[in-house]
Amino acid sequence: MDFSQNNLFGYIEDLQELTIIERPVRRSLKTPEEIERLTVDEELNDIERAVYLLSSGQDIQGTSVVANLPVLMQQNPAETLRRVLPKIREVLHVAGVEMQLTAAVAFLTIQQEESVSIHTYSHSFLHIILQNLEHRDAGVSNAWLETLLAVIEVLPKETIRHEILNPLVSKAQLSQTLQSRLVSCKILGKLANKFETHIIKREILPLVKSLCQDVEYEVRSCMCRQLEHIAQGIGTELTKNVVLPELVELARDEGSSVRLAAFETLVNLLEMFDADDRSQTVLPLVKSFCEKSFKVDESILVSLSFHLGKLCNGLYGIFTPEQHLRFLEFYKKLCTLGLQQENGHNDNQIQLQTLEQEKKYISVRKNCAYNFPAMIVFVDPKNFHLELYSTFFCLCHDPEVPVRYTMAIGLYEVAKLLDSGVYVIHKELVTLLQDDSLEVLDALISHLPEILELMTTGGENSGSESKLLTVPDLIPALTTAEQRAATSLKWRTHEKLLQKYACLPHIISSDQIYYRFLHRMLTIIMTNNVLPVQKAAARTLCVYLRYNRKQEQRHEVIQKLIEQLGQGKSYWNRLRFLDTCEFIMELFSKSFFCKYFFLPVLELTHDPVANVRMKLCYLLPKVKSTLKVPTDKHLLQQLELCIRKLLCQEKDKDVLTIVKRTVLELDRMEISVDAFQKRFYENDLLDQEKEREEQLLLEMEQLEKEKQQNEGRSTSISDKIFEKKRRDSKTSSTLSKSISLSVSGSSSSASTSKEGKKSKLVRSQSFSTQALHPKYGNIDKCSKYVFFEWIPLLRSNSGYPL
């Protein structure tokens, strides 16, 4: 920037040209008179202050008192009822919307907290609630109605009958306002399960019938939606004789919202109707709805598509084969609604759909995706490929994200229903894994381990040897999904995906994990900037290492962890090394950690960064818990030496404080001994199980090498024999038989020599497909007190209070 004199004067002139609008400060302050009115005597108690503010305070002060009413009821209920509540009742007559809404919530809170008895509540609060039900503001009226409906649940029958039901007879008349009749509908729905059947039949059902035939469609629709609650209160017989005829009539109503309410209520009450009612009354109505939905009444399409699965399965027993096929075709048509164009028309002849109509069609297809598992049950999973696969394909490839998202959520249910036929949807699994939308991917990976397990174990190819062939293109799809999540800004999806990828050792081979996923996890730990993602990658890497079946690969990964993380140049990598060591202690045996990671961890006591040393100090109790005496006595000495150095040489005050606390914790800890002790038998047994499984991995690797060598040896012997037989074709048959016998004998003896190891190999292979037991994550406690030698040093030098 040029700061010469000419330019500087130019900047000043530009600033002078700016017009600054000044607002007087006085306008934002209160005048002395206003301050005087808002001032409250400090010597007033809570009750007196509340009465004063309600009588002569500002509206905002009165609202504050009403909001604080539950607290006053808890502190001094008698005085609050005697002095504060009457004032609130007076103020509510002229109160604004905000105070009315606050009062409705406060009254409900008092009932829920049971600050007073229900008798006192009904005597003091119920009348105020009923008075404000017909407030001119619809929002306020609904708030008081919600409070009343909640209070009805706890009111005694007599109170409900005298205070609510009896006045309701007049409130539900045509002469009353629309708002009054709407409120009456909702109250009737709530009262249906509070009285005996004969009272409902005599006093409530006449009102219900009257409101179902109201001149206003809003009232008819509202009452229709309450018929479900009323039916549950009056039982099956009255529902058939009273509710069903009303529903049939409302289903033919001129108002579309009334017809929609009747249809949805009919579906929800389907279980209460017998087979005759379903076949003679419900089914014709449903068929009429389906036929009119495309031609006359598209408003019902969204609701019809949402309830279609429940409807088809509810009417399944009464469908003829022709009706079954018709409803299935109707569902298929809904699945492609808005995607098809009429044949023989060019683009100019096709009428452009409105935005509202497009949204409606998307909602219909989304609802079809939601109902897809129910439709599999409807057609029988055995007929899936023939009847529904093409529809499944279309929904998984739908151009709209909400539809594919819903399919991804339901894919696990689909896989469970298909069972042995799950191999049919392998391609769609890969498609959804490669979807452009991260929302779809996030929905899919919620149940990814379960889906992959079904994919690899379902059907005839259920063995571990053939599992790799059952999901083609799975590995590229999984790597693509991870890379897309990594390059996005949605780190939670990336973290979730990495956590779910820990299932892969049970799905694909150890070599595939090593070459395609394991090194990728290490890269994420070292390069990603999001801590939860790094930790998820670290834990998944440890799981991969846990199930790796080649010792050479395990050693290589361990070496990289130590060199690139534990001894890395970045302190951030060294911190992640400590996180990884925590997962190692959780997943592996104590002996494994002590063998490979104990000393590299202790080396970080000399780390130049205080944060690394501090994190290490927090980790030391877990590190000590991996030791066993007398086997690990030399490691215990190393740990003591490192603690001494930290106590003597640490200069950072925060780290030194943590060191002193850690020393005391280590002193109280116990160290395991090699022999089992009764108190810690379970923990020691779990650790021994981990050691056994790790040993099985080594044995399995050795047996596989021997197997490959034997196969190679037998192949070379067979080649030599074949060549000898070809050259000596004229030799006697006796000699040929002896040669063949010797060959068969050698192979049989080789197979016999492997019988002793066969059981171990089987156990090893079964181990490779087992899930890790959640209890293995517990850090074992120890069984023998060992007092550290540095405690006297701590007492004498540190001055730390003991």
PDB file of C-alpha atoms in Angstrom, residues 385-583:
ATOM      1  CA  HIS A 385     -36.926 -61.341  -7.773  1.00  0.00           C
ATOM      2  CA  LEU A 386     -39.919 -61.921 -10.011  1.00  0.00           C
ATOM      3  CA  GLU A 387     -42.343 -59.384  -8.532  1.00  0.00           C
ATOM      4  CA  LEU A 388     -40.407 -56.560  -6.906  1.00  0.00           C
ATOM      5  CA  TYR A 389     -36.767 -56.527  -8.006  1.00  0.00           C
ATOM      6  CA  SER A 390     -37.354 -54.125 -10.911  1.00  0.00           C
ATOM      7  CA  THR A 391     -39.175 -51.750  -8.533  1.00  0.00           C
ATOM      8  CA  PHE A 392     -36.353 -52.084  -5.998  1.00  0.00           C
ATOM      9  CA  PHE A 393     -33.863 -51.204  -8.724  1.00  0.00           C
ATOM     10  CA  CYS A 394     -35.847 -48.089  -9.717  1.00  0.00           C
ATOM     11  CA  LEU A 395     -36.128 -46.849  -6.123  1.00  0.00           C
ATOM     12  CA  CYS A 396     -32.398 -47.323  -5.483  1.00  0.00           C
ATOM     13  CA  HIS A 397     -31.633 -45.348  -8.643  1.00  0.00           C
ATOM     14  CA  ASP A 398     -34.305 -42.689  -8.116  1.00  0.00           C
ATOM     15  CA  PRO A 399     -33.092 -39.207  -9.147  1.00  0.00           C
ATOM     16  CA  GLU A 400     -34.214 -37.683  -5.818  1.00  0.00           C
ATOM     17  CA  VAL A 401     -32.051 -37.968  -2.691  1.00  0.00           C
ATOM     18  CA  PRO A 402     -34.951 -38.410  -0.175  1.00  0.00           C
ATOM     19  CA  VAL A 403     -36.090 -41.545  -2.013  1.00  0.00           C
ATOM     20  CA  ARG A 404     -32.627 -43.117  -2.118  1.00  0.00           C
ATOM     21  CA  TYR A 405     -32.052 -42.050   1.499  1.00  0.00           C
ATOM     22  CA  THR A 406     -35.184 -43.919   2.576  1.00  0.00           C
ATOM     23  CA  MET A 407     -34.107 -46.993   0.616  1.00  0.00           C
ATOM     24  CA  ALA A 408     -30.698 -46.890   2.295  1.00  0.00           C
ATOM     25  CA  ILE A 409     -32.325 -46.763   5.733  1.00  0.00           C
ATOM     26  CA  GLY A 410     -34.538 -49.755   4.936  1.00  0.00           C
ATOM     27  CA  LEU A 411     -31.920 -51.876   3.165  1.00  0.00           C
ATOM     28  CA  TYR A 412     -31.121 -53.832   6.343  1.00  0.00           C
ATOM     29  CA  GLU A 413     -34.788 -54.780   6.768  1.00  0.00           C
ATOM     30  CA  VAL A 414     -34.910 -55.833   3.123  1.00  0.00           C
ATOM     31  CA  ALA A 415     -31.797 -57.985   3.556  1.00  0.00           C
ATOM     32  CA  LYS A 416     -33.245 -59.650   6.660  1.00  0.00           C
ATOM     33  CA  LEU A 417     -36.504 -60.461   4.874  1.00  0.00           C
ATOM     34  CA  LEU A 418     -34.760 -61.910   1.810  1.00  0.00           C
ATOM     35  CA  ASP A 419     -32.587 -64.174   4.003  1.00  0.00           C
ATOM     36  CA  SER A 420     -31.009 -66.754   1.690  1.00  0.00           C
ATOM     37  CA  GLY A 421     -32.030 -64.722  -1.373  1.00  0.00           C
ATOM     38  CA  VAL A 422     -30.113 -61.665  -0.257  1.00  0.00           C
ATOM     39  CA  TYR A 423     -27.554 -62.135  -3.022  1.00  0.00           C
ATOM     40  CA  VAL A 424     -30.125 -60.610  -5.420  1.00  0.00           C
ATOM     41  CA  ILE A 425     -29.549 -57.087  -4.041  1.00  0.00           C
ATOM     42  CA  HIS A 426     -25.731 -57.095  -4.051  1.00  0.00           C
ATOM     43  CA  LYS A 427     -25.564 -54.663  -6.968  1.00  0.00           C
ATOM     44  CA  GLU A 428     -27.887 -52.200  -5.245  1.00  0.00           C
ATOM     45  CA  LEU A 429     -25.743 -52.300  -2.107  1.00  0.00           C
ATOM     46  CA  VAL A 430     -22.729 -51.318  -4.206  1.00  0.00           C
ATOM     47  CA  THR A 431     -24.796 -48.627  -5.954  1.00  0.00           C
ATOM     48  CA  LEU A 432     -25.867 -47.036  -2.683  1.00  0.00           C
ATOM     49  CA  LEU A 433     -22.301 -47.184  -1.342  1.00  0.00           C
ATOM     50  CA  GLN A 434     -21.219 -45.201  -4.398  1.00  0.00           C
ATOM     51  CA  ASP A 435     -24.126 -42.739  -4.209  1.00  0.00           C
ATOM     52  CA  ASP A 436     -23.282 -39.095  -4.843  1.00  0.00           C
ATOM     53  CA  SER A 437     -25.149 -37.957  -1.730  1.00  0.00           C
ATOM     54  CA  LEU A 438     -23.420 -38.282   1.630  1.00  0.00           C
ATOM     55  CA  GLU A 439     -26.848 -38.366   3.294  1.00  0.00           C
ATOM     56  CA  VAL A 440     -27.559 -41.640   1.517  1.00  0.00           C
ATOM     57  CA  LEU A 441     -24.180 -43.029   2.531  1.00  0.00           C
ATOM     58  CA  ASP A 442     -24.702 -41.959   6.144  1.00  0.00           C
ATOM     59  CA  ALA A 443     -28.073 -43.735   6.229  1.00  0.00           C
ATOM     60  CA  LEU A 444     -26.616 -46.890   4.697  1.00  0.00           C
ATOM     61  CA  ILE A 445     -23.632 -47.294   7.010  1.00  0.00           C
ATOM     62  CA  SER A 446     -25.810 -47.247  10.144  1.00  0.00           C
ATOM     63  CA  HIS A 447     -26.427 -50.977   9.615  1.00  0.00           C
ATOM     64  CA  LEU A 448     -23.550 -51.715   7.249  1.00  0.00           C
ATOM     65  CA  PRO A 449     -21.929 -54.457   9.421  1.00  0.00           C
ATOM     66  CA  GLU A 450     -25.220 -56.335   9.701  1.00  0.00           C
ATOM     67  CA  ILE A 451     -25.945 -55.974   5.990  1.00  0.00           C
ATOM     68  CA  LEU A 452     -22.487 -57.224   4.986  1.00  0.00           C
ATOM     69  CA  GLU A 453     -22.778 -60.152   7.366  1.00  0.00           C
ATOM     70  CA  LEU A 454     -26.082 -61.161   5.769  1.00  0.00           C
ATOM     71  CA  MET A 455     -24.575 -60.690   2.322  1.00  0.00           C
ATOM     72  CA  THR A 456     -21.620 -62.951   3.022  1.00  0.00           C
ATOM     73  CA  THR A 457     -23.366 -65.657   5.026  1.00  0.00           C
ATOM     74  CA  GLY A 458     -26.779 -65.848   3.345  1.00  0.00           C
ATOM     75  CA  GLY A 459     -27.620 -68.390   0.671  1.00  0.00           C
ATOM     76  CA  GLU A 460     -25.780 -71.512  -0.374  1.00  0.00           C
ATOM     77  CA  ASN A 461     -22.342 -69.878  -0.489  1.00  0.00           C
ATOM     78  CA  SER A 462     -22.094 -69.440   3.257  1.00  0.00           C
ATOM     79  CA  GLY A 463     -18.602 -70.812   3.883  1.00  0.00           C
ATOM     80  CA  SER A 464     -15.693 -68.601   4.802  1.00  0.00           C
ATOM     81  CA  GLU A 465     -13.800 -69.664   1.687  1.00  0.00           C
ATOM     82  CA  SER A 466     -16.501 -68.488  -0.708  1.00  0.00           C
ATOM     83  CA  LYS A 467     -17.552 -65.362   1.123  1.00  0.00           C
ATOM     84  CA  LEU A 468     -15.219 -63.178  -0.893  1.00  0.00           C
ATOM     85  CA  LEU A 469     -16.989 -64.042  -4.129  1.00  0.00           C
ATOM     86  CA  THR A 470     -20.520 -63.268  -2.968  1.00  0.00           C
ATOM     87  CA  VAL A 471     -20.284 -59.461  -3.082  1.00  0.00           C
ATOM     88  CA  PRO A 472     -18.599 -58.411  -6.328  1.00  0.00           C
ATOM     89  CA  ASP A 473     -17.177 -54.898  -6.492  1.00  0.00           C
ATOM     90  CA  LEU A 474     -17.611 -54.525  -2.743  1.00  0.00           C
ATOM     91  CA  ILE A 475     -14.037 -53.481  -1.964  1.00  0.00           C
ATOM     92  CA  PRO A 476     -13.852 -50.712  -4.617  1.00  0.00           C
ATOM     93  CA  ALA A 477     -17.234 -49.428  -3.432  1.00  0.00           C
ATOM     94  CA  LEU A 478     -16.079 -49.351   0.193  1.00  0.00           C
ATOM     95  CA  THR A 479     -12.867 -47.509  -0.645  1.00  0.00           C
ATOM     96  CA  THR A 480     -14.744 -45.033  -2.851  1.00  0.00           C
ATOM     97  CA  ALA A 481     -17.239 -44.343  -0.065  1.00  0.00           C
ATOM     98  CA  GLU A 482     -14.464 -43.668   2.434  1.00  0.00           C
ATOM     99  CA  GLN A 483     -12.598 -41.339   0.077  1.00  0.00           C
ATOM    100  CA  ARG A 484     -15.756 -39.376  -0.678  1.00  0.00           C
ATOM    101  CA  ALA A 485     -16.520 -39.009   3.030  1.00  0.00           C
ATOM    102  CA  ALA A 486     -12.917 -37.950   3.683  1.00  0.00           C
ATOM    103  CA  THR A 487     -13.032 -35.165   1.090  1.00  0.00           C
ATOM    104  CA  SER A 488     -16.318 -33.776   2.387  1.00  0.00           C
ATOM    105  CA  LEU A 489     -16.838 -31.398   5.285  1.00  0.00           C
ATOM    106  CA  LYS A 490     -19.102 -33.875   7.113  1.00  0.00           C
ATOM    107  CA  TRP A 491     -16.548 -35.363   9.470  1.00  0.00           C
ATOM    108  CA  ARG A 492     -19.186 -37.106  11.578  1.00  0.00           C
ATOM    109  CA  THR A 493     -20.155 -39.237   8.593  1.00  0.00           C
ATOM    110  CA  HIS A 494     -16.470 -40.033   8.029  1.00  0.00           C
ATOM    111  CA  GLU A 495     -16.008 -40.978  11.685  1.00  0.00           C
ATOM    112  CA  LYS A 496     -19.107 -43.175  11.645  1.00  0.00           C
ATOM    113  CA  LEU A 497     -17.968 -44.902   8.455  1.00  0.00           C
ATOM    114  CA  LEU A 498     -14.518 -45.676   9.884  1.00  0.00           C
ATOM    115  CA  GLN A 499     -16.112 -47.118  13.017  1.00  0.00           C
ATOM    116  CA  LYS A 500     -18.348 -49.377  10.933  1.00  0.00           C
ATOM    117  CA  TYR A 501     -15.413 -50.524   8.787  1.00  0.00           C
ATOM    118  CA  ALA A 502     -14.089 -52.357  11.842  1.00  0.00           C
ATOM    119  CA  CYS A 503     -16.419 -55.201  10.784  1.00  0.00           C
ATOM    120  CA  LEU A 504     -14.427 -55.941   7.626  1.00  0.00           C
ATOM    121  CA  PRO A 505     -12.181 -58.689   9.119  1.00  0.00           C
ATOM    122  CA  HIS A 506     -15.336 -60.828   9.310  1.00  0.00           C
ATOM    123  CA  ILE A 507     -16.283 -60.004   5.711  1.00  0.00           C
ATOM    124  CA  ILE A 508     -13.176 -60.042   3.527  1.00  0.00           C
ATOM    125  CA  SER A 509      -9.762 -61.670   3.703  1.00  0.00           C
ATOM    126  CA  SER A 510      -6.830 -60.502   5.800  1.00  0.00           C
ATOM    127  CA  ASP A 511      -4.716 -59.754   2.713  1.00  0.00           C
ATOM    128  CA  GLN A 512      -7.425 -57.592   1.178  1.00  0.00           C
ATOM    129  CA  ILE A 513      -7.724 -55.599   4.376  1.00  0.00           C
ATOM    130  CA  TYR A 514      -3.951 -55.229   4.582  1.00  0.00           C
ATOM    131  CA  TYR A 515      -3.489 -53.947   1.037  1.00  0.00           C
ATOM    132  CA  ARG A 516      -6.713 -51.902   0.653  1.00  0.00           C
ATOM    133  CA  PHE A 517      -7.679 -50.593   4.087  1.00  0.00           C
ATOM    134  CA  LEU A 518      -5.023 -50.938   6.770  1.00  0.00           C
ATOM    135  CA  HIS A 519      -2.507 -48.520   5.297  1.00  0.00           C
ATOM    136  CA  ARG A 520      -5.341 -46.108   4.526  1.00  0.00           C
ATOM    137  CA  MET A 521      -6.207 -46.034   8.238  1.00  0.00           C
ATOM    138  CA  LEU A 522      -2.610 -45.181   9.095  1.00  0.00           C
ATOM    139  CA  THR A 523      -2.662 -42.372   6.528  1.00  0.00           C
ATOM    140  CA  ILE A 524      -5.856 -40.953   8.055  1.00  0.00           C
ATOM    141  CA  ILE A 525      -4.297 -40.979  11.527  1.00  0.00           C
ATOM    142  CA  MET A 526      -1.298 -39.025  10.276  1.00  0.00           C
ATOM    143  CA  THR A 527      -2.939 -36.569   7.868  1.00  0.00           C
ATOM    144  CA  ASN A 528      -6.546 -35.937   8.919  1.00  0.00           C
ATOM    145  CA  ASN A 529      -7.209 -32.787  10.938  1.00  0.00           C
ATOM    146  CA  VAL A 530     -10.273 -33.982  12.884  1.00  0.00           C
ATOM    147  CA  LEU A 531      -9.513 -35.687  16.198  1.00  0.00           C
ATOM    148  CA  PRO A 532     -12.618 -37.962  16.361  1.00  0.00           C
ATOM    149  CA  VAL A 533     -11.878 -39.169  12.831  1.00  0.00           C
ATOM    150  CA  GLN A 534      -8.249 -39.909  13.764  1.00  0.00           C
ATOM    151  CA  LYS A 535      -9.322 -41.860  16.826  1.00  0.00           C
ATOM    152  CA  ALA A 536     -11.881 -43.845  14.845  1.00  0.00           C
ATOM    153  CA  ALA A 537      -9.221 -44.702  12.273  1.00  0.00           C
ATOM    154  CA  ALA A 538      -6.789 -45.686  15.056  1.00  0.00           C
ATOM    155  CA  ARG A 539      -9.254 -48.073  16.657  1.00  0.00           C
ATOM    156  CA  THR A 540     -10.246 -49.638  13.340  1.00  0.00           C
ATOM    157  CA  LEU A 541      -6.546 -50.081  12.483  1.00  0.00           C
ATOM    158  CA  CYS A 542      -6.052 -51.912  15.800  1.00  0.00           C
ATOM    159  CA  VAL A 543      -8.978 -54.212  14.961  1.00  0.00           C
ATOM    160  CA  TYR A 544      -7.403 -54.957  11.571  1.00  0.00           C
ATOM    161  CA  LEU A 545      -4.103 -55.680  13.295  1.00  0.00           C
ATOM    162  CA  ARG A 546      -5.901 -57.913  15.777  1.00  0.00           C
ATOM    163  CA  TYR A 547      -7.271 -60.155  13.035  1.00  0.00           C
ATOM    164  CA  ASN A 548      -4.311 -60.029  10.651  1.00  0.00           C
ATOM    165  CA  ARG A 549      -3.204 -63.600   9.889  1.00  0.00           C
ATOM    166  CA  LYS A 550       0.370 -62.975   8.759  1.00  0.00           C
ATOM    167  CA  GLN A 551       3.093 -62.308  11.283  1.00  0.00           C
ATOM    168  CA  GLU A 552       5.255 -60.467   8.784  1.00  0.00           C
ATOM    169  CA  GLN A 553       2.461 -57.996   8.037  1.00  0.00           C
ATOM    170  CA  ARG A 554       1.738 -57.523  11.741  1.00  0.00           C
ATOM    171  CA  HIS A 555       5.373 -56.739  12.462  1.00  0.00           C
ATOM    172  CA  GLU A 556       5.476 -54.246   9.597  1.00  0.00           C
ATOM    173  CA  VAL A 557       2.388 -52.403  10.890  1.00  0.00           C
ATOM    174  CA  ILE A 558       3.730 -52.363  14.460  1.00  0.00           C
ATOM    175  CA  GLN A 559       7.021 -50.972  13.216  1.00  0.00           C
ATOM    176  CA  LYS A 560       5.248 -48.217  11.280  1.00  0.00           C
ATOM    177  CA  LEU A 561       3.138 -47.291  14.290  1.00  0.00           C
ATOM    178  CA  ILE A 562       6.249 -46.931  16.428  1.00  0.00           C
ATOM    179  CA  GLU A 563       8.404 -45.139  13.860  1.00  0.00           C
ATOM    180  CA  GLN A 564       5.837 -42.881  12.151  1.00  0.00           C
ATOM    181  CA  LEU A 565       3.631 -42.131  15.150  1.00  0.00           C
ATOM    182  CA  GLY A 566       5.549 -42.843  18.354  1.00  0.00           C
ATOM    183  CA  GLN A 567       8.813 -41.408  17.009  1.00  0.00           C
ATOM    184  CA  GLY A 568       7.227 -39.002  14.526  1.00  0.00           C
ATOM    185  CA  LYS A 569       8.415 -35.427  14.128  1.00  0.00           C
ATOM    186  CA  SER A 570       4.956 -33.986  14.821  1.00  0.00           C
ATOM    187  CA  TYR A 571       3.862 -33.955  18.450  1.00  0.00           C
ATOM    188  CA  TRP A 572       0.303 -34.474  17.149  1.00  0.00           C
ATOM    189  CA  ASN A 573       1.341 -37.864  15.753  1.00  0.00           C
ATOM    190  CA  ARG A 574       2.942 -38.804  19.054  1.00  0.00           C
ATOM    191  CA  LEU A 575      -0.299 -37.973  20.847  1.00  0.00           C
ATOM    192  CA  ARG A 576      -2.177 -40.208  18.411  1.00  0.00           C
ATOM    193  CA  PHE A 577       0.351 -42.955  19.142  1.00  0.00           C
ATOM    194  CA  LEU A 578      -0.748 -42.851  22.777  1.00  0.00           C
ATOM    195  CA  ASP A 579      -4.389 -43.028  21.690  1.00  0.00           C
ATOM    196  CA  THR A 580      -3.535 -46.054  19.562  1.00  0.00           C
ATOM    197  CA  CYS A 581      -1.787 -47.690  22.507  1.00  0.00           C
ATOM    198  CA  GLU A 582      -4.981 -47.324  24.538  1.00  0.00           C
ATOM    199  CA  PHE A 583      -6.846 -49.252  21.854  1.00  0.00           C
TER     200      PHE A 583
END
